[in-house]
mmCIF file of C-alpha atoms in Angstrom:
data_model
loop_
_atom_site.group_PDB
_atom_site.id
_atom_site.type_symbol
_atom_site.label_atom_id
_atom_site.label_comp_id
_atom_site.label_asym_id
_atom_site.label_seq_id
_atom_site.Cartn_x
_atom_site.Cartn_y
_atom_site.Cartn_z
ATOM 1 C CA UNK A 1 126.176 103.293 86.598
ATOM 2 C CA UNK A 2 128.381 100.463 87.466
ATOM 3 C CA UNK A 3 127.222 97.017 87.550
ATOM 4 C CA UNK A 4 126.994 92.971 88.293
ATOM 5 C CA UNK A 5 129.480 92.599 86.855
ATOM 6 C CA UNK A 6 131.712 95.326 89.273
ATOM 7 C CA UNK A 7 129.933 94.158 92.185
ATOM 8 C CA UNK A 8 132.035 90.338 91.145
ATOM 9 C CA UNK A 9 135.415 91.980 89.977
ATOM 10 C CA UNK A 10 135.114 93.936 93.127
ATOM 11 C CA UNK A 11 134.062 91.190 95.918
ATOM 12 C CA UNK A 12 135.924 88.785 94.063
ATOM 13 C CA UNK A 13 133.544 86.477 93.375
ATOM 14 C CA UNK A 14 131.691 85.074 89.936
ATOM 15 C CA UNK A 15 129.129 87.360 88.399
ATOM 16 C CA UNK A 16 126.193 84.876 89.336
ATOM 17 C CA UNK A 17 127.021 84.534 92.888
ATOM 18 C CA UNK A 18 126.015 88.179 93.110
ATOM 19 C CA UNK A 19 122.739 87.377 91.534
ATOM 20 C CA UNK A 20 122.605 84.671 94.310
ATOM 21 C CA UNK A 21 123.214 87.058 96.912
ATOM 22 C CA UNK A 22 120.160 89.188 95.239
ATOM 23 C CA UNK A 23 118.062 86.529 94.517
ATOM 24 C CA UNK A 24 118.668 84.168 97.567
ATOM 25 C CA UNK A 25 117.507 81.473 95.445
ATOM 26 C CA UNK A 26 121.171 79.707 96.375
ATOM 27 C CA UNK A 27 122.678 79.208 99.956
ATOM 28 C CA UNK A 28 125.248 81.644 99.946
ATOM 29 C CA UNK A 29 127.984 80.905 103.223
ATOM 30 C CA UNK A 30 128.038 83.539 105.359
ATOM 31 C CA UNK A 31 131.440 85.376 104.838
ATOM 32 C CA UNK A 32 131.050 85.335 100.890
ATOM 33 C CA UNK A 33 127.299 86.881 101.050
ATOM 34 C CA UNK A 34 129.056 90.443 103.202
ATOM 35 C CA UNK A 35 131.894 90.485 100.678
ATOM 36 C CA UNK A 36 129.252 91.550 98.206
ATOM 37 C CA UNK A 37 127.009 93.120 100.359
ATOM 38 C CA UNK A 38 130.445 95.321 101.007
ATOM 39 C CA UNK A 39 130.786 95.895 97.211
ATOM 40 C CA UNK A 40 127.307 96.647 96.819
ATOM 41 C CA UNK A 41 127.551 99.814 99.410
ATOM 42 C CA UNK A 42 131.138 100.608 98.077
ATOM 43 C CA UNK A 43 129.908 101.399 94.115
ATOM 44 C CA UNK A 44 126.261 102.026 94.946
ATOM 45 C CA UNK A 45 124.980 99.407 93.252
ATOM 46 C CA UNK A 46 121.305 98.709 92.444
ATOM 47 C CA UNK A 47 120.032 95.971 90.243
ATOM 48 C CA UNK A 48 117.884 96.820 87.206
ATOM 49 C CA UNK A 49 114.720 96.588 87.756
ATOM 50 C CA UNK A 50 113.880 95.893 84.453
ATOM 51 C CA UNK A 51 116.328 93.066 83.691
ATOM 52 C CA UNK A 52 115.656 91.295 86.644
ATOM 53 C CA UNK A 53 111.743 90.735 85.305
ATOM 54 C CA UNK A 54 113.553 89.210 82.899
ATOM 55 C CA UNK A 55 115.327 87.464 84.188
ATOM 56 C CA UNK A 56 112.775 85.989 86.696
ATOM 57 C CA UNK A 57 109.733 87.419 85.110
ATOM 58 C CA UNK A 58 108.827 88.461 88.333
ATOM 59 C CA UNK A 59 108.138 92.731 88.204
ATOM 60 C CA UNK A 60 108.666 93.083 91.802
ATOM 61 C CA UNK A 61 105.519 95.322 91.720
ATOM 62 C CA UNK A 62 102.884 94.987 94.080
ATOM 63 C CA UNK A 63 99.157 96.623 92.382
ATOM 64 C CA UNK A 64 97.163 98.808 95.164
ATOM 65 C CA UNK A 65 93.888 99.510 94.413
ATOM 66 C CA UNK A 66 92.504 102.518 96.003
ATOM 67 C CA UNK A 67 89.156 104.437 95.452
ATOM 68 C CA UNK A 68 89.238 107.883 95.120
ATOM 69 C CA UNK A 69 85.222 108.635 96.499
ATOM 70 C CA UNK A 70 84.779 112.364 97.415
ATOM 71 C CA UNK A 71 82.496 111.057 100.713
ATOM 72 C CA UNK A 72 85.532 109.432 101.739
ATOM 73 C CA UNK A 73 88.016 111.120 104.416
ATOM 74 C CA UNK A 74 90.736 110.609 102.109
ATOM 75 C CA UNK A 75 93.446 111.170 105.114
ATOM 76 C CA UNK A 76 92.497 107.921 106.542
ATOM 77 C CA UNK A 77 93.298 106.176 103.104
ATOM 78 C CA UNK A 78 96.681 107.689 103.298
ATOM 79 C CA UNK A 79 97.507 106.227 106.233
ATOM 80 C CA UNK A 80 97.140 103.130 104.558
ATOM 81 C CA UNK A 81 98.626 103.288 101.622
ATOM 82 C CA UNK A 82 102.107 104.829 103.475
ATOM 83 C CA UNK A 83 102.493 101.626 105.593
ATOM 84 C CA UNK A 84 101.640 99.294 102.337
ATOM 85 C CA UNK A 85 104.426 101.229 100.429
ATOM 86 C CA UNK A 86 107.292 101.787 102.826
ATOM 87 C CA UNK A 87 106.383 97.730 104.163
ATOM 88 C CA UNK A 88 106.982 96.883 100.936
ATOM 89 C CA UNK A 89 110.015 98.493 100.605
ATOM 90 C CA UNK A 90 111.084 96.201 103.388
ATOM 91 C CA UNK A 91 110.669 93.466 101.197
ATOM 92 C CA UNK A 92 112.430 95.004 97.941
ATOM 93 C CA UNK A 93 109.091 95.672 95.577
ATOM 94 C CA UNK A 94 107.133 98.828 94.488
ATOM 95 C CA UNK A 95 103.849 100.117 94.639
ATOM 96 C CA UNK A 96 101.379 100.754 91.752
ATOM 97 C CA UNK A 97 98.324 103.042 92.351
ATOM 98 C CA UNK A 98 95.526 101.841 90.272
ATOM 99 C CA UNK A 99 92.228 104.018 91.159
ATOM 100 C CA UNK A 100 89.550 102.121 91.588
ATOM 101 C CA UNK A 101 87.254 103.780 88.419
ATOM 102 C CA UNK A 102 88.592 101.404 86.448
ATOM 103 C CA UNK A 103 86.621 98.797 88.231
ATOM 104 C CA UNK A 104 87.223 94.744 87.072
ATOM 105 C CA UNK A 105 88.177 96.019 83.787
ATOM 106 C CA UNK A 106 91.678 96.965 86.573
ATOM 107 C CA UNK A 107 92.047 94.338 87.207
ATOM 108 C CA UNK A 108 92.496 92.328 84.117
ATOM 109 C CA UNK A 109 94.346 95.723 82.980
ATOM 110 C CA UNK A 110 97.467 95.483 85.240
ATOM 111 C CA UNK A 111 98.101 91.672 85.640
ATOM 112 C CA UNK A 112 97.352 90.839 81.672
ATOM 113 C CA UNK A 113 99.915 93.462 81.028
ATOM 114 C CA UNK A 114 101.882 91.945 83.535
ATOM 115 C CA UNK A 115 103.202 94.841 84.937
ATOM 116 C CA UNK A 116 102.209 93.668 88.805
ATOM 117 C CA UNK A 117 102.913 90.396 90.214
ATOM 118 C CA UNK A 118 100.488 90.840 92.588
ATOM 119 C CA UNK A 119 97.371 92.986 93.495
ATOM 120 C CA UNK A 120 96.515 94.521 97.682
ATOM 121 C CA UNK A 121 92.477 96.541 97.410
ATOM 122 C CA UNK A 122 91.004 98.000 99.178
ATOM 123 C CA UNK A 123 87.191 99.025 99.886
ATOM 124 C CA UNK A 124 85.536 96.304 99.386
ATOM 125 C CA UNK A 125 82.055 96.415 98.834
ATOM 126 C CA UNK A 126 79.709 93.304 99.647
ATOM 127 C CA UNK A 127 78.900 92.467 96.842
ATOM 128 C CA UNK A 128 81.688 93.948 94.978
ATOM 129 C CA UNK A 129 81.846 93.243 90.593
ATOM 130 C CA UNK A 130 85.599 93.080 90.964
ATOM 131 C CA UNK A 131 85.299 89.423 93.408
ATOM 132 C CA UNK A 132 85.052 87.026 90.296
ATOM 133 C CA UNK A 133 87.579 88.506 88.059
ATOM 134 C CA UNK A 134 89.700 88.497 91.802
ATOM 135 C CA UNK A 135 88.838 85.067 92.139
ATOM 136 C CA UNK A 136 89.891 83.824 88.481
ATOM 137 C CA UNK A 137 93.486 85.745 88.137
ATOM 138 C CA UNK A 138 96.519 83.539 88.240
ATOM 139 C CA UNK A 139 98.152 86.258 90.220
ATOM 140 C CA UNK A 140 97.640 87.285 94.540
ATOM 141 C CA UNK A 141 94.855 88.778 95.945
ATOM 142 C CA UNK A 142 94.612 90.711 99.229
ATOM 143 C CA UNK A 143 91.862 92.291 100.430
ATOM 144 C CA UNK A 144 91.676 94.497 102.838
ATOM 145 C CA UNK A 145 88.063 94.283 103.672
ATOM 146 C CA UNK A 146 85.334 91.497 103.678
ATOM 147 C CA UNK A 147 82.707 90.882 101.494
ATOM 148 C CA UNK A 148 79.246 89.073 102.160
ATOM 149 C CA UNK A 149 80.996 85.424 100.392
ATOM 150 C CA UNK A 150 84.986 85.265 100.812
ATOM 151 C CA UNK A 151 85.364 81.915 100.184
ATOM 152 C CA UNK A 152 88.233 81.323 97.690
ATOM 153 C CA UNK A 153 89.713 85.126 98.430
ATOM 154 C CA UNK A 154 92.516 86.365 100.722
ATOM 155 C CA UNK A 155 91.145 89.037 103.082
ATOM 156 C CA UNK A 156 92.474 90.709 105.994
ATOM 157 C CA UNK A 157 90.309 93.868 108.101
ATOM 158 C CA UNK A 158 90.926 94.841 111.190
ATOM 159 C CA UNK A 159 87.586 93.070 113.509
ATOM 160 C CA UNK A 160 84.827 96.134 113.237
ATOM 161 C CA UNK A 161 82.579 93.878 115.058
ATOM 162 C CA UNK A 162 84.833 93.975 118.433
ATOM 163 C CA UNK A 163 85.429 97.425 117.921
ATOM 164 C CA UNK A 164 81.750 98.528 118.268
ATOM 165 C CA UNK A 165 81.311 95.645 121.086
ATOM 166 C CA UNK A 166 84.495 97.497 122.882
ATOM 167 C CA UNK A 167 82.412 100.681 122.489
ATOM 168 C CA UNK A 168 79.206 100.488 124.422
ATOM 169 C CA UNK A 169 81.289 98.564 126.345
ATOM 170 C CA UNK A 170 83.311 101.214 127.295
ATOM 171 C CA UNK A 171 80.337 103.895 127.455
ATOM 172 C CA UNK A 172 78.038 101.209 129.613
ATOM 173 C CA UNK A 173 81.135 100.706 132.598
ATOM 174 C CA UNK A 174 81.100 104.825 131.983
ATOM 175 C CA UNK A 175 77.584 104.332 133.334
ATOM 176 C CA UNK A 176 76.013 105.339 130.245
ATOM 177 C CA UNK A 177 72.588 103.141 129.514
ATOM 178 C CA UNK A 178 71.566 104.187 126.039
ATOM 179 C CA UNK A 179 73.793 104.878 123.903
ATOM 180 C CA UNK A 180 73.952 106.580 120.819
ATOM 181 C CA UNK A 181 75.673 105.429 117.463
ATOM 182 C CA UNK A 182 75.650 108.279 115.138
ATOM 183 C CA UNK A 183 76.130 106.550 111.366
ATOM 184 C CA UNK A 184 78.379 107.124 109.175
ATOM 185 C CA UNK A 185 77.162 108.765 106.001
ATOM 186 C CA UNK A 186 74.656 108.064 103.810
ATOM 187 C CA UNK A 187 77.136 107.978 100.521
ATOM 188 C CA UNK A 188 79.030 105.494 102.903
ATOM 189 C CA UNK A 189 76.369 103.340 104.408
ATOM 190 C CA UNK A 190 75.038 103.183 100.473
ATOM 191 C CA UNK A 191 78.139 101.342 99.515
ATOM 192 C CA UNK A 192 77.199 98.237 101.036
ATOM 193 C CA UNK A 193 81.479 97.886 102.351
ATOM 194 C CA UNK A 194 81.007 94.771 105.145
ATOM 195 C CA UNK A 195 82.970 97.004 107.621
ATOM 196 C CA UNK A 196 79.997 99.221 108.837
ATOM 197 C CA UNK A 197 77.397 95.664 108.985
ATOM 198 C CA UNK A 198 79.987 94.440 111.542
ATOM 199 C CA UNK A 199 80.426 97.664 113.693
ATOM 200 C CA UNK A 200 76.831 98.535 113.979
ATOM 201 C CA UNK A 201 75.957 94.444 114.640
ATOM 202 C CA UNK A 202 78.714 94.322 117.512
ATOM 203 C CA UNK A 203 77.636 97.479 119.081
ATOM 204 C CA UNK A 204 74.281 95.316 118.956
ATOM 205 C CA UNK A 205 75.867 92.321 120.594
ATOM 206 C CA UNK A 206 76.850 93.890 123.992
ATOM 207 C CA UNK A 207 73.929 95.829 123.790
ATOM 208 C CA UNK A 208 72.021 93.183 124.652
ATOM 209 C CA UNK A 209 74.596 92.022 126.263
ATOM 210 C CA UNK A 210 75.000 94.195 129.257
ATOM 211 C CA UNK A 211 70.795 95.215 128.712
ATOM 212 C CA UNK A 212 72.000 98.930 127.972
ATOM 213 C CA UNK A 213 70.062 100.421 124.624
ATOM 214 C CA UNK A 214 71.678 101.271 121.842
ATOM 215 C CA UNK A 215 69.969 103.892 118.864
ATOM 216 C CA UNK A 216 71.163 103.738 115.586
ATOM 217 C CA UNK A 217 70.800 107.721 114.265
ATOM 218 C CA UNK A 218 71.644 108.943 110.940
ATOM 219 C CA UNK A 219 75.008 110.912 110.115
ATOM 220 C CA UNK A 220 76.066 113.258 107.392
ATOM 221 C CA UNK A 221 78.334 115.933 106.344
ATOM 222 C CA UNK A 222 75.259 118.646 106.995
ATOM 223 C CA UNK A 223 74.627 120.483 110.473
ATOM 224 C CA UNK A 224 70.628 119.874 110.304
ATOM 225 C CA UNK A 225 71.651 116.241 110.393
ATOM 226 C CA UNK A 226 73.805 115.796 113.262
ATOM 227 C CA UNK A 227 71.762 118.666 114.902
ATOM 228 C CA UNK A 228 68.213 116.084 114.315
ATOM 229 C CA UNK A 229 70.206 112.520 115.394
ATOM 230 C CA UNK A 230 71.521 114.801 118.582
ATOM 231 C CA UNK A 231 67.607 115.995 119.455
ATOM 232 C CA UNK A 232 66.306 112.206 119.389
ATOM 233 C CA UNK A 233 69.581 110.914 121.389
ATOM 234 C CA UNK A 234 68.986 113.551 123.893
ATOM 235 C CA UNK A 235 64.667 112.973 123.812
ATOM 236 C CA UNK A 236 65.942 108.775 124.950
ATOM 237 C CA UNK A 237 68.603 109.626 127.467
ATOM 238 C CA UNK A 238 68.141 110.375 130.917
ATOM 239 C CA UNK A 239 71.262 110.801 132.673
ATOM 240 C CA UNK A 240 74.866 111.883 130.488
ATOM 241 C CA UNK A 241 73.884 111.100 126.713
ATOM 242 C CA UNK A 242 76.730 108.812 124.639
ATOM 243 C CA UNK A 243 77.596 108.988 121.831
ATOM 244 C CA UNK A 244 79.372 106.741 119.018
ATOM 245 C CA UNK A 245 81.458 108.238 115.721
ATOM 246 C CA UNK A 246 83.246 106.091 113.452
ATOM 247 C CA UNK A 247 83.159 107.877 111.041
ATOM 248 C CA UNK A 248 85.817 110.654 110.964
ATOM 249 C CA UNK A 249 83.809 113.165 108.561
ATOM 250 C CA UNK A 250 81.039 113.459 111.380
ATOM 251 C CA UNK A 251 83.056 113.976 114.142
ATOM 252 C CA UNK A 252 83.846 117.598 114.655
ATOM 253 C CA UNK A 253 80.292 118.574 113.281
ATOM 254 C CA UNK A 254 79.026 116.527 116.526
ATOM 255 C CA UNK A 255 81.995 118.103 118.578
ATOM 256 C CA UNK A 256 80.900 121.545 117.520
ATOM 257 C CA UNK A 257 76.693 120.742 117.855
ATOM 258 C CA UNK A 258 77.153 119.513 121.564
ATOM 259 C CA UNK A 259 78.693 122.695 122.985
ATOM 260 C CA UNK A 260 76.782 124.428 121.310
ATOM 261 C CA UNK A 261 74.012 123.027 123.172
ATOM 262 C CA UNK A 262 75.904 123.780 126.125
ATOM 263 C CA UNK A 263 77.230 120.454 126.751
ATOM 264 C CA UNK A 264 80.650 119.645 127.523
ATOM 265 C CA UNK A 265 82.610 116.081 126.663
ATOM 266 C CA UNK A 266 84.389 114.595 129.328
ATOM 267 C CA UNK A 267 81.655 116.236 131.768
ATOM 268 C CA UNK A 268 78.300 116.115 130.119
ATOM 269 C CA UNK A 269 78.570 113.879 127.804
ATOM 270 C CA UNK A 270 80.600 111.115 126.745
ATOM 271 C CA UNK A 271 81.653 110.448 122.536
ATOM 272 C CA UNK A 272 84.146 107.677 121.450
ATOM 273 C CA UNK A 273 85.361 108.698 117.631
ATOM 274 C CA UNK A 274 87.632 107.612 115.666
ATOM 275 C CA UNK A 275 91.361 109.222 114.335
ATOM 276 C CA UNK A 276 95.254 108.568 114.399
ATOM 277 C CA UNK A 277 96.833 109.240 118.086
ATOM 278 C CA UNK A 278 98.073 112.732 116.310
ATOM 279 C CA UNK A 279 94.875 113.855 115.514
ATOM 280 C CA UNK A 280 93.107 112.871 118.805
ATOM 281 C CA UNK A 281 95.604 114.103 120.842
ATOM 282 C CA UNK A 282 94.887 117.832 118.326
ATOM 283 C CA UNK A 283 91.323 118.978 119.384
ATOM 284 C CA UNK A 284 90.000 120.388 122.452
ATOM 285 C CA UNK A 285 89.092 118.056 124.004
ATOM 286 C CA UNK A 286 91.777 114.748 123.042
ATOM 287 C CA UNK A 287 88.683 112.758 121.910
ATOM 288 C CA UNK A 288 88.716 109.132 123.218
ATOM 289 C CA UNK A 289 89.038 106.531 119.841
ATOM 290 C CA UNK A 290 88.448 102.733 118.690
ATOM 291 C CA UNK A 291 91.964 102.194 117.220
ATOM 292 C CA UNK A 292 91.276 100.580 114.090
ATOM 293 C CA UNK A 293 94.958 99.647 113.762
ATOM 294 C CA UNK A 294 95.436 100.936 110.082
ATOM 295 C CA UNK A 295 99.288 100.771 110.085
ATOM 296 C CA UNK A 296 98.430 96.552 111.567
ATOM 297 C CA UNK A 297 95.997 95.814 108.732
ATOM 298 C CA UNK A 298 98.654 97.347 106.003
ATOM 299 C CA UNK A 299 101.458 95.987 107.465
ATOM 300 C CA UNK A 300 100.156 92.333 107.368
ATOM 301 C CA UNK A 301 98.555 92.662 104.072
ATOM 302 C CA UNK A 302 101.625 93.588 102.172
ATOM 303 C CA UNK A 303 103.403 90.785 104.094
ATOM 304 C CA UNK A 304 100.585 88.279 103.274
ATOM 305 C CA UNK A 305 101.051 88.922 99.984
ATOM 306 C CA UNK A 306 104.887 88.845 100.026
ATOM 307 C CA UNK A 307 104.296 85.622 101.597
ATOM 308 C CA UNK A 308 102.621 84.395 98.677
ATOM 309 C CA UNK A 309 105.019 85.548 96.281
ATOM 310 C CA UNK A 310 106.985 83.661 97.543
ATOM 311 C CA UNK A 311 105.671 80.304 97.874
ATOM 312 C CA UNK A 312 104.860 80.783 94.354
ATOM 313 C CA UNK A 313 101.661 79.141 94.499
ATOM 314 C CA UNK A 314 99.105 79.665 91.335
ATOM 315 C CA UNK A 315 96.535 79.066 94.422
ATOM 316 C CA UNK A 316 93.649 79.961 94.460
ATOM 317 C CA UNK A 317 94.252 80.977 97.976
ATOM 318 C CA UNK A 318 92.047 80.851 101.397
ATOM 319 C CA UNK A 319 92.718 83.602 104.279
ATOM 320 C CA UNK A 320 90.583 85.335 106.978
ATOM 321 C CA UNK A 321 92.671 87.546 109.658
ATOM 322 C CA UNK A 322 91.073 90.355 111.307
ATOM 323 C CA UNK A 323 92.987 92.114 113.791
ATOM 324 C CA UNK A 324 91.944 93.329 117.505
ATOM 325 C CA UNK A 325 90.943 96.951 117.975
ATOM 326 C CA UNK A 326 91.764 98.538 121.140
ATOM 327 C CA UNK A 327 89.981 101.883 122.877
ATOM 328 C CA UNK A 328 92.225 104.574 123.600
ATOM 329 C CA UNK A 329 91.147 106.634 126.429
ATOM 330 C CA UNK A 330 91.504 110.382 126.749
ATOM 331 C CA UNK A 331 89.313 113.495 127.766
ATOM 332 C CA UNK A 332 86.022 112.807 125.987
ATOM 333 C CA UNK A 333 83.782 109.533 128.181
ATOM 334 C CA UNK A 334 82.779 110.315 131.164
ATOM 335 C CA UNK A 335 85.639 108.144 134.081
ATOM 336 C CA UNK A 336 84.058 104.122 134.666
ATOM 337 C CA UNK A 337 82.068 104.034 137.519
#
């Protein structure tokens, strides 16, 4: 395997110059930098990660703490993971997956053993046991999600309150005076993740402002629960019913229940759900969706992390960023009146 010494000889520069080009720690002239980069490409040189870590005391690895929870739709989790990994590579970092079953002890372990430079935490609960540890660590920690008390923490998430408002405003504009929200399944509701409360609060705020009625109905992965919720919605609705279904695992059950009642999406009933554009288009009737922009949230989380690592600040760090959400109209909702 070629070494940095080989690259230096091929480029006609000192070995330290190659190191400075790779690390960016000292300014190098454009002419010299291009000579070094050409030699690197010619020799297909890859810096030794272990040697770089020893020299810089940085692993260039970001720990990603992800939940493996049966009730969560893993496809949505993997949307975050894939974008986080690819964005990290753009910043010359790798990702270490840390399963959530270790809890707070897992955070101490990976940081204490110096196998990553910072941590990104997903699925943050209102009163998350990991947060006191996250505040005490001497490495950057970025949360995808917002706890009840975000002080002393760096948080980024989709603006779920805006998402709830957008859904109600969109359906009200289509002429619906009663809008039914099918809640997340009980296992998600019981975990008290903050995005649920923010979304539901957004629906209530918009309903009050517009003078429409919002019904909050139980969700679940069994047909009986969804059927009962639809019964309640139809009994309370005059005119065309409307549903907001933010939990992806419930959407197909609801669609089948409505179809079994002879209700056609986009003609007799409106449904707004949450799905990737590809999956939304593949539905029998393309699904109108509230886009929570997981790719943008993931990219921003990595960029914030890399900025913190680049600044080499010991912290504590504190910020809160909300990514705006948008509705994409397809065939499952009635047109605005």
